PDB file of C-alpha atoms in Angstrom:
ATOM      1  CA  MET A  21     -19.862 -37.745 -43.889  1.00 54.00           C
ATOM      2  CA  ALA A  22     -19.991 -36.413 -47.130  1.00 57.00           C
ATOM      3  CA  MET A  23     -23.414 -35.954 -48.837  1.00 72.00           C
ATOM      4  CA  GLU A  24     -22.242 -35.712 -52.504  1.00 81.00           C
ATOM      5  CA  PHE A  25     -19.278 -37.206 -54.136  1.00 85.00           C
ATOM      6  CA  LEU A  26     -17.633 -36.003 -57.477  1.00 83.00           C
ATOM      7  CA  LEU A  27     -16.804 -38.666 -60.228  1.00 83.00           C
ATOM      8  CA  LEU A  28     -13.856 -37.212 -62.223  1.00 79.00           C
ATOM      9  CA  GLY A  29     -14.333 -39.895 -64.460  1.00 73.00           C
ATOM     10  CA  PHE A  30     -12.868 -39.918 -68.078  1.00 70.00           C
ATOM     11  CA  PHE A  31     -11.657 -36.190 -68.426  1.00 67.00           C
ATOM     12  CA  GLY A  32     -11.652 -34.481 -72.000  1.00 67.00           C
ATOM     13  CA  PRO A  33     -13.391 -31.716 -74.535  1.00 72.00           C
ATOM     14  CA  ARG A  34     -16.842 -31.686 -74.279  1.00 73.00           C
ATOM     15  CA  SER A  35     -17.169 -33.288 -77.480  1.00 76.00           C
ATOM     16  CA  LEU A  36     -15.259 -36.582 -76.020  1.00 76.00           C
ATOM     17  CA  GLN A  37     -17.790 -36.706 -73.273  1.00 78.00           C
ATOM     18  CA  LEU A  38     -20.482 -36.731 -75.761  1.00 82.00           C
ATOM     19  CA  LEU A  39     -18.829 -39.221 -77.417  1.00 84.00           C
ATOM     20  CA  GLN A  40     -18.192 -41.625 -74.486  1.00 83.00           C
ATOM     21  CA  ALA A  41     -22.184 -41.121 -73.499  1.00 85.00           C
ATOM     22  CA  GLY A  42     -22.853 -42.626 -76.933  1.00 89.00           C
ATOM     23  CA  VAL A  43     -20.667 -45.277 -76.831  1.00 87.00           C
ATOM     24  CA  PHE A  44     -21.565 -46.216 -73.519  1.00 89.00           C
ATOM     25  CA  ALA A  45     -25.344 -45.903 -74.559  1.00 91.00           C
ATOM     26  CA  ALA A  46     -25.300 -47.976 -77.401  1.00 92.00           C
ATOM     27  CA  VAL A  47     -23.176 -50.774 -75.142  1.00 90.00           C
ATOM     28  CA  TYR A  48     -25.834 -50.695 -72.424  1.00 92.00           C
ATOM     29  CA  LEU A  49     -29.192 -51.165 -74.902  1.00 93.00           C
ATOM     30  CA  ALA A  50     -27.512 -54.129 -76.541  1.00 90.00           C
ATOM     31  CA  ALA A  51     -26.862 -55.166 -73.236  1.00 91.00           C
ATOM     32  CA  LEU A  52     -30.515 -54.812 -72.403  1.00 92.00           C
ATOM     33  CA  VAL A  53     -31.563 -56.265 -75.446  1.00 90.00           C
ATOM     34  CA  GLY A  54     -29.721 -59.143 -75.444  1.00 88.00           C
ATOM     35  CA  ASN A  55     -30.034 -60.118 -72.001  1.00 91.00           C
ATOM     36  CA  GLY A  56     -33.771 -59.284 -72.077  1.00 90.00           C
ATOM     37  CA  LEU A  57     -33.904 -61.701 -75.102  1.00 88.00           C
ATOM     38  CA  THR A  58     -32.178 -64.399 -73.324  1.00 88.00           C
ATOM     39  CA  ILE A  59     -34.671 -64.332 -70.220  1.00 90.00           C
ATOM     40  CA  THR A  60     -37.666 -63.809 -72.542  1.00 87.00           C
ATOM     41  CA  LEU A  61     -36.185 -66.908 -74.610  1.00 85.00           C
ATOM     42  CA  THR A  62     -35.911 -69.485 -71.853  1.00 86.00           C
ATOM     43  CA  CYS A  63     -38.962 -68.227 -70.175  1.00 87.00           C
ATOM     44  CA  LEU A  64     -41.275 -68.782 -72.663  1.00 83.00           C
ATOM     45  CA  ASP A  65     -39.809 -71.786 -74.933  1.00 80.00           C
ATOM     46  CA  SER A  66     -40.257 -75.076 -73.346  1.00 79.00           C
ATOM     47  CA  CYS A  67     -37.319 -76.963 -75.129  1.00 79.00           C
ATOM     48  CA  LEU A  68     -35.081 -74.546 -73.038  1.00 81.00           C
ATOM     49  CA  HIS A  69     -36.234 -75.102 -69.674  1.00 85.00           C
ATOM     50  CA  THR A  70     -32.975 -77.226 -68.824  1.00 87.00           C
ATOM     51  CA  PRO A  71     -29.898 -76.401 -66.420  1.00 90.00           C
ATOM     52  CA  MET A  72     -27.669 -74.272 -68.595  1.00 87.00           C
ATOM     53  CA  TYR A  73     -30.495 -72.093 -69.643  1.00 88.00           C
ATOM     54  CA  PHE A  74     -31.682 -72.152 -66.008  1.00 93.00           C
ATOM     55  CA  PHE A  75     -27.879 -70.605 -65.436  1.00 92.00           C
ATOM     56  CA  LEU A  76     -27.940 -68.331 -68.487  1.00 89.00           C
ATOM     57  CA  ARG A  77     -31.437 -66.562 -67.282  1.00 91.00           C
ATOM     58  CA  ASN A  78     -29.894 -65.988 -63.949  1.00 94.00           C
ATOM     59  CA  LEU A  79     -26.517 -64.745 -65.456  1.00 92.00           C
ATOM     60  CA  SER A  80     -28.609 -62.458 -67.574  1.00 91.00           C
ATOM     61  CA  VAL A  81     -30.460 -60.771 -64.838  1.00 94.00           C
ATOM     62  CA  SER A  82     -26.998 -60.573 -62.710  1.00 93.00           C
ATOM     63  CA  ASP A  83     -25.442 -58.746 -66.018  1.00 91.00           C
ATOM     64  CA  ILE A  84     -28.819 -56.025 -66.411  1.00 93.00           C
ATOM     65  CA  CYS A  85     -28.281 -55.604 -63.255  1.00 93.00           C
ATOM     66  CA  LEU A  86     -24.700 -54.989 -62.947  1.00 91.00           C
ATOM     67  CA  ILE A  87     -24.418 -52.701 -66.158  1.00 92.00           C
ATOM     68  CA  SER A  88     -27.562 -50.877 -64.924  1.00 93.00           C
ATOM     69  CA  ALA A  89     -26.154 -49.709 -61.697  1.00 91.00           C
ATOM     70  CA  VAL A  90     -23.164 -48.092 -63.413  1.00 90.00           C
ATOM     71  CA  VAL A  91     -23.768 -46.908 -66.600  1.00 91.00           C
ATOM     72  CA  PRO A  92     -27.255 -44.747 -67.261  1.00 91.00           C
ATOM     73  CA  LYS A  93     -25.969 -42.663 -64.251  1.00 89.00           C
ATOM     74  CA  ALA A  94     -22.508 -42.173 -66.386  1.00 87.00           C
ATOM     75  CA  VAL A  95     -24.571 -41.254 -69.441  1.00 88.00           C
ATOM     76  CA  SER A  96     -26.332 -38.992 -67.646  1.00 87.00           C
ATOM     77  CA  ASN A  97     -23.529 -37.067 -66.296  1.00 85.00           C
ATOM     78  CA  SER A  98     -21.709 -36.669 -69.422  1.00 83.00           C
ATOM     79  CA  ILE A  99     -24.628 -35.132 -71.276  1.00 85.00           C
ATOM     80  CA  ASN A 100     -25.536 -32.799 -68.500  1.00 81.00           C
ATOM     81  CA  HIS A 101     -21.845 -32.107 -67.913  1.00 78.00           C
ATOM     82  CA  CYS A 102     -22.651 -32.485 -64.011  1.00 80.00           C
ATOM     83  CA  ASN A 103     -20.552 -35.385 -62.440  1.00 82.00           C
ATOM     84  CA  TYR A 104     -22.259 -35.250 -58.879  1.00 85.00           C
ATOM     85  CA  ILE A 105     -23.425 -38.348 -57.404  1.00 87.00           C
ATOM     86  CA  SER A 106     -25.446 -38.127 -53.844  1.00 88.00           C
ATOM     87  CA  LEU A 107     -24.289 -40.288 -50.911  1.00 87.00           C
ATOM     88  CA  PRO A 108     -27.885 -42.361 -51.176  1.00 89.00           C
ATOM     89  CA  GLY A 109     -26.736 -42.656 -55.027  1.00 90.00           C
ATOM     90  CA  CYS A 110     -23.266 -44.060 -54.058  1.00 90.00           C
ATOM     91  CA  VAL A 111     -24.456 -46.483 -51.736  1.00 91.00           C
ATOM     92  CA  THR A 112     -26.667 -47.719 -54.376  1.00 93.00           C
ATOM     93  CA  GLN A 113     -24.077 -48.153 -57.270  1.00 93.00           C
ATOM     94  CA  VAL A 114     -21.692 -49.643 -54.473  1.00 92.00           C
ATOM     95  CA  PHE A 115     -24.076 -52.498 -53.349  1.00 94.00           C
ATOM     96  CA  LEU A 116     -25.775 -53.337 -56.549  1.00 93.00           C
ATOM     97  CA  MET A 117     -22.185 -53.484 -58.336  1.00 90.00           C
ATOM     98  CA  VAL A 118     -20.531 -55.694 -55.825  1.00 91.00           C
ATOM     99  CA  PHE A 119     -23.889 -57.689 -55.351  1.00 94.00           C
ATOM    100  CA  SER A 120     -24.594 -58.663 -59.490  1.00 93.00           C
ATOM    101  CA  ALA A 121     -20.557 -58.581 -59.989  1.00 89.00           C
ATOM    102  CA  TYR A 122     -20.270 -61.511 -57.208  1.00 91.00           C
ATOM    103  CA  THR A 123     -23.439 -63.218 -58.079  1.00 93.00           C
ATOM    104  CA  GLU A 124     -22.224 -63.192 -61.927  1.00 90.00           C
ATOM    105  CA  LEU A 125     -18.954 -64.862 -60.605  1.00 90.00           C
ATOM    106  CA  CYS A 126     -20.605 -67.585 -58.729  1.00 92.00           C
ATOM    107  CA  LEU A 127     -23.054 -68.084 -61.516  1.00 92.00           C
ATOM    108  CA  LEU A 128     -19.880 -68.491 -64.184  1.00 90.00           C
ATOM    109  CA  THR A 129     -18.371 -71.190 -61.692  1.00 92.00           C
ATOM    110  CA  ILE A 130     -21.532 -73.105 -61.190  1.00 93.00           C
ATOM    111  CA  MET A 131     -22.084 -73.101 -65.276  1.00 90.00           C
ATOM    112  CA  SER A 132     -18.210 -74.560 -65.686  1.00 89.00           C
ATOM    113  CA  ILE A 133     -19.588 -77.268 -63.023  1.00 91.00           C
ATOM    114  CA  ASP A 134     -22.678 -77.972 -65.362  1.00 91.00           C
ATOM    115  CA  ARG A 135     -20.496 -78.300 -68.334  1.00 87.00           C
ATOM    116  CA  TYR A 136     -18.226 -80.718 -66.509  1.00 90.00           C
ATOM    117  CA  ALA A 137     -21.035 -82.892 -65.550  1.00 91.00           C
ATOM    118  CA  ALA A 138     -22.751 -82.684 -69.256  1.00 87.00           C
ATOM    119  CA  ILE A 139     -19.196 -83.493 -70.978  1.00 86.00           C
ATOM    120  CA  CYS A 140     -17.287 -85.846 -68.121  1.00 87.00           C
ATOM    121  CA  GLN A 141     -20.299 -87.586 -66.249  1.00 87.00           C
ATOM    122  CA  PRO A 142     -22.995 -87.965 -69.437  1.00 86.00           C
ATOM    123  CA  LEU A 143     -24.734 -90.721 -68.034  1.00 88.00           C
ATOM    124  CA  HIS A 144     -25.145 -89.056 -64.514  1.00 89.00           C
ATOM    125  CA  TYR A 145     -25.745 -85.626 -65.411  1.00 90.00           C
ATOM    126  CA  GLU A 146     -29.573 -85.416 -64.746  1.00 89.00           C
ATOM    127  CA  VAL A 147     -28.861 -87.043 -61.356  1.00 90.00           C
ATOM    128  CA  ILE A 148     -25.858 -84.285 -61.044  1.00 89.00           C
ATOM    129  CA  MET A 149     -27.915 -81.481 -62.040  1.00 91.00           C
ATOM    130  CA  ASN A 150     -31.533 -82.160 -61.084  1.00 92.00           C
ATOM    131  CA  LYS A 151     -33.928 -79.032 -60.736  1.00 90.00           C
ATOM    132  CA  GLY A 152     -33.726 -79.345 -56.787  1.00 92.00           C
ATOM    133  CA  THR A 153     -29.826 -78.783 -56.978  1.00 93.00           C
ATOM    134  CA  CYS A 154     -29.896 -76.205 -59.392  1.00 93.00           C
ATOM    135  CA  VAL A 155     -32.303 -74.039 -57.830  1.00 95.00           C
ATOM    136  CA  GLN A 156     -30.149 -74.286 -54.280  1.00 95.00           C
ATOM    137  CA  MET A 157     -27.179 -73.194 -56.480  1.00 95.00           C
ATOM    138  CA  VAL A 158     -28.649 -70.766 -57.658  1.00 96.00           C
ATOM    139  CA  THR A 159     -30.341 -69.378 -54.885  1.00 96.00           C
ATOM    140  CA  LEU A 160     -27.190 -69.543 -52.643  1.00 95.00           C
ATOM    141  CA  SER A 161     -25.372 -67.528 -54.992  1.00 95.00           C
ATOM    142  CA  TRP A 162     -27.862 -64.467 -54.905  1.00 96.00           C
ATOM    143  CA  LEU A 163     -27.920 -64.728 -51.273  1.00 96.00           C
ATOM    144  CA  SER A 164     -24.324 -65.145 -50.409  1.00 94.00           C
ATOM    145  CA  SER A 165     -23.717 -62.308 -52.774  1.00 94.00           C
ATOM    146  CA  GLY A 166     -26.431 -60.121 -51.050  1.00 94.00           C
ATOM    147  CA  LEU A 167     -24.336 -60.781 -47.736  1.00 93.00           C
ATOM    148  CA  ILE A 168     -21.250 -59.778 -49.145  1.00 91.00           C
ATOM    149  CA  SER A 169     -22.027 -56.664 -50.791  1.00 92.00           C
ATOM    150  CA  ALA A 170     -23.873 -55.588 -47.496  1.00 93.00           C
ATOM    151  CA  ILE A 171     -21.113 -56.267 -45.446  1.00 90.00           C
ATOM    152  CA  HIS A 172     -19.024 -53.852 -48.299  1.00 88.00           C
ATOM    153  CA  THR A 173     -21.310 -51.387 -48.412  1.00 91.00           C
ATOM    154  CA  VAL A 174     -21.637 -50.688 -44.495  1.00 89.00           C
ATOM    155  CA  SER A 175     -17.822 -51.296 -44.407  1.00 87.00           C
ATOM    156  CA  THR A 176     -17.419 -48.648 -46.478  1.00 86.00           C
ATOM    157  CA  PHE A 177     -19.662 -45.981 -45.750  1.00 87.00           C
ATOM    158  CA  SER A 178     -19.132 -46.266 -41.955  1.00 84.00           C
ATOM    159  CA  LEU A 179     -15.813 -44.355 -43.032  1.00 80.00           C
ATOM    160  CA  SER A 180     -14.829 -41.012 -42.629  1.00 80.00           C
ATOM    161  CA  TYR A 181     -14.817 -38.434 -45.772  1.00 78.00           C
ATOM    162  CA  CYS A 182     -13.314 -35.519 -44.814  1.00 76.00           C
ATOM    163  CA  GLY A 183     -12.134 -32.890 -47.277  1.00 69.00           C
ATOM    164  CA  ASN A 184     -11.228 -34.314 -50.533  1.00 68.00           C
ATOM    165  CA  HIS A 185     -14.697 -36.156 -51.921  1.00 79.00           C
ATOM    166  CA  GLU A 186     -13.481 -36.466 -55.494  1.00 80.00           C
ATOM    167  CA  ILE A 187     -13.484 -39.955 -56.774  1.00 81.00           C
ATOM    168  CA  GLN A 188     -11.079 -40.978 -59.462  1.00 79.00           C
ATOM    169  CA  GLN A 189     -13.830 -43.159 -61.638  1.00 81.00           C
ATOM    170  CA  PHE A 190     -16.814 -42.700 -63.309  1.00 82.00           C
ATOM    171  CA  PHE A 191     -18.671 -44.527 -60.868  1.00 87.00           C
ATOM    172  CA  CYS A 192     -18.355 -44.942 -57.167  1.00 87.00           C
ATOM    173  CA  ASP A 193     -15.924 -47.917 -56.973  1.00 83.00           C
ATOM    174  CA  ILE A 194     -14.751 -49.082 -53.439  1.00 84.00           C
ATOM    175  CA  PRO A 195     -10.444 -48.613 -53.925  1.00 81.00           C
ATOM    176  CA  GLN A 196     -11.389 -45.451 -54.845  1.00 81.00           C
ATOM    177  CA  LEU A 197     -13.411 -44.237 -51.808  1.00 84.00           C
ATOM    178  CA  LEU A 198     -10.644 -45.652 -49.649  1.00 82.00           C
ATOM    179  CA  ALA A 199      -8.232 -43.718 -51.316  1.00 79.00           C
ATOM    180  CA  ILE A 200     -10.138 -40.207 -49.998  1.00 80.00           C
ATOM    181  CA  SER A 201     -11.318 -41.613 -46.766  1.00 79.00           C
ATOM    182  CA  CYS A 202      -9.449 -39.602 -43.844  1.00 78.00           C
ATOM    183  CA  SER A 203     -10.493 -42.538 -41.531  1.00 75.00           C
ATOM    184  CA  LYS A 204      -7.488 -43.825 -39.807  1.00 72.00           C
ATOM    185  CA  HIS A 205      -9.597 -47.423 -39.879  1.00 69.00           C
ATOM    186  CA  LEU A 206      -9.141 -48.471 -43.300  1.00 70.00           C
ATOM    187  CA  THR A 207      -7.960 -52.371 -42.216  1.00 73.00           C
ATOM    188  CA  THR A 208     -11.570 -53.910 -41.796  1.00 71.00           C
ATOM    189  CA  GLU A 209     -12.450 -53.228 -45.415  1.00 72.00           C
ATOM    190  CA  ILE A 210      -8.720 -53.855 -47.060  1.00 75.00           C
ATOM    191  CA  VAL A 211      -9.073 -57.321 -44.826  1.00 78.00           C
ATOM    192  CA  PHE A 212     -12.417 -57.382 -46.962  1.00 78.00           C
ATOM    193  CA  ILE A 213     -11.225 -57.257 -49.933  1.00 77.00           C
ATOM    194  CA  LEU A 214      -8.114 -59.346 -49.716  1.00 80.00           C
ATOM    195  CA  VAL A 215     -10.509 -62.134 -48.292  1.00 81.00           C
ATOM    196  CA  ASN A 216     -12.696 -61.519 -51.324  1.00 81.00           C
ATOM    197  CA  ALA A 217      -9.481 -61.854 -53.563  1.00 80.00           C
ATOM    198  CA  VAL A 218      -8.875 -65.441 -51.962  1.00 85.00           C
ATOM    199  CA  LEU A 219     -12.361 -66.347 -52.317  1.00 86.00           C
ATOM    200  CA  ASP A 220     -12.649 -65.302 -56.338  1.00 83.00           C
ATOM    201  CA  THR A 221      -9.388 -67.122 -56.617  1.00 84.00           C
ATOM    202  CA  CYS A 222     -10.994 -70.510 -55.240  1.00 89.00           C
ATOM    203  CA  TYR A 223     -14.007 -70.120 -58.113  1.00 88.00           C
ATOM    204  CA  PHE A 224     -11.272 -69.393 -60.342  1.00 86.00           C
ATOM    205  CA  ILE A 225      -9.519 -72.513 -59.761  1.00 89.00           C
ATOM    206  CA  CYS A 226     -12.585 -74.175 -59.507  1.00 90.00           C
ATOM    207  CA  ILE A 227     -13.145 -73.171 -63.290  1.00 89.00           C
ATOM    208  CA  ILE A 228     -10.074 -74.102 -64.460  1.00 88.00           C
ATOM    209  CA  VAL A 229      -9.314 -77.599 -62.692  1.00 91.00           C
ATOM    210  CA  SER A 230     -13.100 -78.209 -64.381  1.00 90.00           C
ATOM    211  CA  TYR A 231     -12.378 -77.514 -67.330  1.00 87.00           C
ATOM    212  CA  ILE A 232      -9.365 -79.434 -67.295  1.00 88.00           C
ATOM    213  CA  TYR A 233     -10.934 -82.296 -66.995  1.00 89.00           C
ATOM    214  CA  ILE A 234     -13.042 -81.344 -69.488  1.00 87.00           C
ATOM    215  CA  PHE A 235     -10.521 -81.004 -72.170  1.00 86.00           C
ATOM    216  CA  SER A 236      -9.138 -83.879 -71.180  1.00 87.00           C
ATOM    217  CA  THR A 237     -12.621 -85.679 -71.934  1.00 86.00           C
ATOM    218  CA  VAL A 238     -12.741 -83.573 -75.262  1.00 84.00           C
ATOM    219  CA  ARG A 239      -9.336 -85.163 -76.416  1.00 83.00           C
ATOM    220  CA  LYS A 240     -10.762 -88.552 -76.240  1.00 81.00           C
ATOM    221  CA  ILE A 241     -13.880 -87.836 -78.414  1.00 77.00           C
ATOM    222  CA  PRO A 242     -13.063 -89.802 -81.635  1.00 78.00           C
ATOM    223  CA  SER A 243     -15.097 -86.979 -83.836  1.00 75.00           C
ATOM    224  CA  THR A 244     -14.019 -84.135 -84.939  1.00 76.00           C
ATOM    225  CA  GLU A 245     -17.240 -82.415 -85.066  1.00 75.00           C
ATOM    226  CA  GLY A 246     -17.816 -83.825 -81.577  1.00 71.00           C
ATOM    227  CA  GLN A 247     -14.861 -82.064 -80.231  1.00 74.00           C
ATOM    228  CA  ALA A 248     -15.352 -78.788 -82.150  1.00 75.00           C
ATOM    229  CA  LYS A 249     -18.868 -78.312 -80.772  1.00 71.00           C
ATOM    230  CA  ALA A 250     -17.803 -78.951 -77.302  1.00 72.00           C
ATOM    231  CA  TYR A 251     -14.437 -76.639 -77.769  1.00 74.00           C
ATOM    232  CA  SER A 252     -17.369 -73.940 -79.162  1.00 72.00           C
ATOM    233  CA  THR A 253     -19.265 -74.491 -76.148  1.00 70.00           C
ATOM    234  CA  CYS A 254     -16.174 -74.107 -73.325  1.00 75.00           C
ATOM    235  CA  LEU A 255     -13.686 -71.699 -75.012  1.00 76.00           C
ATOM    236  CA  PRO A 256     -16.151 -68.660 -74.946  1.00 74.00           C
ATOM    237  CA  HIS A 257     -17.238 -69.352 -71.504  1.00 74.00           C
ATOM    238  CA  LEU A 258     -13.288 -69.669 -70.287  1.00 78.00           C
ATOM    239  CA  ALA A 259     -12.513 -66.176 -72.462  1.00 77.00           C
ATOM    240  CA  VAL A 260     -15.663 -64.487 -70.686  1.00 76.00           C
ATOM    241  CA  VAL A 261     -14.279 -65.788 -67.102  1.00 79.00           C
ATOM    242  CA  GLY A 262     -11.008 -64.874 -67.965  1.00 78.00           C
ATOM    243  CA  LEU A 263     -11.713 -61.299 -68.848  1.00 75.00           C
ATOM    244  CA  PHE A 264     -14.265 -60.887 -65.909  1.00 76.00           C
ATOM    245  CA  LEU A 265     -11.555 -61.908 -63.804  1.00 77.00           C
ATOM    246  CA  SER A 266      -8.464 -60.594 -64.966  1.00 76.00           C
ATOM    247  CA  THR A 267      -9.890 -56.633 -64.715  1.00 72.00           C
ATOM    248  CA  ALA A 268     -11.437 -56.967 -61.535  1.00 73.00           C
ATOM    249  CA  PHE A 269      -8.019 -58.228 -60.055  1.00 72.00           C
ATOM    250  CA  VAL A 270      -6.341 -55.732 -61.493  1.00 70.00           C
ATOM    251  CA  ALA A 271      -9.103 -52.515 -60.967  1.00 68.00           C
ATOM    252  CA  TYR A 272      -8.897 -53.565 -57.337  1.00 68.00           C
ATOM    253  CA  LEU A 273      -6.020 -55.091 -55.807  1.00 64.00           C
ATOM    254  CA  LYS A 274      -3.916 -52.004 -57.845  1.00 60.00           C
ATOM    255  CA  PRO A 275      -2.329 -49.613 -55.182  1.00 46.00           C
ATOM    256  CA  ILE A 276      -5.636 -47.324 -54.409  1.00 48.00           C
ATOM    257  CA  LEU A 277      -3.342 -43.949 -53.642  1.00 45.00           C
ATOM    258  CA  GLY A 278      -2.622 -41.724 -56.051  1.00 48.00           C
ATOM    259  CA  SER A 279      -4.190 -40.298 -59.329  1.00 47.00           C
ATOM    260  CA  SER A 280      -6.046 -42.697 -61.748  1.00 52.00           C
ATOM    261  CA  SER A 281      -5.183 -42.923 -65.254  1.00 57.00           C
ATOM    262  CA  SER A 282      -7.103 -43.412 -68.469  1.00 63.00           C
ATOM    263  CA  ALA A 283      -6.101 -47.402 -68.308  1.00 66.00           C
ATOM    264  CA  ASP A 284      -7.406 -47.351 -64.926  1.00 67.00           C
ATOM    265  CA  LEU A 285     -10.593 -46.441 -65.881  1.00 72.00           C
ATOM    266  CA  LEU A 286     -10.885 -48.387 -68.962  1.00 73.00           C
ATOM    267  CA  LEU A 287      -9.977 -51.624 -67.045  1.00 73.00           C
ATOM    268  CA  SER A 288     -13.153 -50.832 -64.755  1.00 75.00           C
ATOM    269  CA  ALA A 289     -15.143 -50.535 -68.206  1.00 76.00           C
ATOM    270  CA  PHE A 290     -13.996 -53.757 -69.274  1.00 75.00           C
ATOM    271  CA  TYR A 291     -15.246 -55.733 -66.154  1.00 76.00           C
ATOM    272  CA  ILE A 292     -18.364 -53.986 -65.708  1.00 81.00           C
ATOM    273  CA  VAL A 293     -19.775 -53.315 -69.474  1.00 82.00           C
ATOM    274  CA  LEU A 294     -17.653 -55.990 -71.849  1.00 80.00           C
ATOM    275  CA  PRO A 295     -19.390 -58.882 -69.933  1.00 79.00           C
ATOM    276  CA  SER A 296     -22.859 -57.774 -69.826  1.00 82.00           C
ATOM    277  CA  SER A 297     -22.764 -56.926 -73.382  1.00 83.00           C
ATOM    278  CA  LEU A 298     -20.880 -59.742 -74.612  1.00 80.00           C
ATOM    279  CA  ASN A 299     -22.136 -62.972 -72.451  1.00 80.00           C
ATOM    280  CA  PRO A 300     -25.809 -62.579 -75.079  1.00 81.00           C
ATOM    281  CA  ILE A 301     -24.075 -63.168 -77.740  1.00 78.00           C
ATOM    282  CA  ILE A 302     -21.248 -65.829 -76.450  1.00 77.00           C
ATOM    283  CA  TYR A 303     -23.792 -67.961 -74.532  1.00 72.00           C
ATOM    284  CA  SER A 304     -27.425 -67.326 -76.380  1.00 65.00           C
ATOM    285  CA  LEU A 305     -27.714 -65.695 -79.666  1.00 63.00           C
ATOM    286  CA  ARG A 306     -24.322 -68.256 -81.169  1.00 63.00           C
ATOM    287  CA  ASN A 307     -26.536 -70.915 -79.759  1.00 68.00           C
ATOM    288  CA  LYS A 308     -28.669 -73.027 -82.093  1.00 71.00           C
ATOM    289  CA  ALA A 309     -31.204 -74.098 -79.597  1.00 68.00           C
ATOM    290  CA  MET A 310     -31.550 -70.445 -78.912  1.00 71.00           C
ATOM    291  CA  LYS A 311     -31.961 -69.419 -82.712  1.00 70.00           C
ATOM    292  CA  ALA A 312     -34.819 -72.038 -82.800  1.00 73.00           C
ATOM    293  CA  GLY A 313     -36.650 -70.758 -80.045  1.00 71.00           C
ATOM    294  CA  LEU A 314     -36.401 -67.174 -81.305  1.00 71.00           C
ATOM    295  CA  LYS A 315     -37.388 -68.377 -84.666  1.00 75.00           C
ATOM    296  CA  LYS A 316     -40.027 -70.165 -82.715  1.00 75.00           C
ATOM    297  CA  LEU A 317     -41.283 -66.832 -81.058  1.00 69.00           C
ATOM    298  CA  LEU A 318     -41.198 -64.809 -83.997  1.00 71.00           C
ATOM    299  CA  THR A 319     -43.329 -66.802 -86.340  1.00 76.00           C
ATOM    300  CA  ARG A 320     -45.794 -67.156 -83.128  1.00 66.00           C
ATOM    301  CA  LYS A 321     -45.894 -63.232 -83.014  1.00 60.00           C
ATOM    302  CA  LEU A 322     -46.105 -63.104 -86.361  1.00 59.00           C
ATOM    303  CA  LEU A 323     -49.143 -65.520 -86.924  1.00 55.00           C
ATOM    304  CA  THR A 324     -51.054 -63.774 -84.197  1.00 57.00           C
ATOM    305  CA  GLN A 325     -50.494 -60.565 -85.789  1.00 53.00           C
ATOM    306  CA  LYS A 326     -51.907 -61.741 -88.950  1.00 50.00           C
ATOM    307  CA  ASN A 327     -55.134 -63.566 -87.377  1.00 50.00           C
ATOM    308  CA  VAL A 328     -55.490 -59.751 -85.598  1.00 44.00           C
ATOM    309  CA  LEU A 329     -55.549 -58.585 -89.073  1.00 44.00           C
ATOM    310  CA  MET A 330     -58.137 -61.015 -90.658  1.00 50.00           C
ATOM    311  CA  PHE A 331     -59.939 -60.505 -87.413  1.00 40.00           C
ATOM    312  CA  LEU A 332     -60.537 -56.747 -88.153  1.00 40.00           C
ATOM    313  CA  GLN A 333     -60.916 -56.789 -91.685  1.00 50.00           C
ATOM    314  CA  GLU A 334     -63.826 -59.149 -91.228  1.00 52.00           C
TER     315      GLU A 334
END
């Protein structure tokens, strides 16, 4: 078994490497601030203790986990001009990436069901999406994702890596690890990937069916303002799901043999980096209730600071 791997990542001159590190660092900080703000507001503001914001809080946690599993190491490698990653580091990356990505998909599916219940079954919404049901769905998402991630990680690193330890990616990616394995028993992990692809397709179908019902109901709303409000809530969610799944499918189901192109690296960056940084903007910072919660939090903080200053002056 290899004790370390070489992440080839984005190739190019030193200046391009530093530029890539700068972009990744800026996006990472934006993701941390946006998702951290979402978690803080949905915890502190009692007005945001509803199913939708409960799901958003969990989505933000999975976003932070997903982007933190990959980006800090990629930035560090680019700055230090050292692209090696240890075996434990690679194992950790694979586990956290699959775990958080699969959790995100589960949560996005739950959120589509929540929107269906809110728009298509408003009179029964509180019964359908009661506190116990929400907690159970989210807990099942985290636990099932952890199990699936553990299976993928054990299956991948039980293979033999004899000669070539160069990974044609900027992080430890399962398809690229399979490509450099000298083991003859790749069938198990490939079967797991195909089974996951089928499950992901089922989740996507569930989301699409939910939105077919949602848009059918929205069209019946007599008020143009009501329709616009419903579309502004649903269309961004659908866009994020489409971006996340389409890029992930291409990255994982493309042929894994041969050299990696810049397009492959960009696709990987799309499904790992972009959703984590865009979700807070799409779901939270555009939301009136979240803006009101942020305003209350800032006002409370300013008043506290003012009281402290008055106390010190006395």
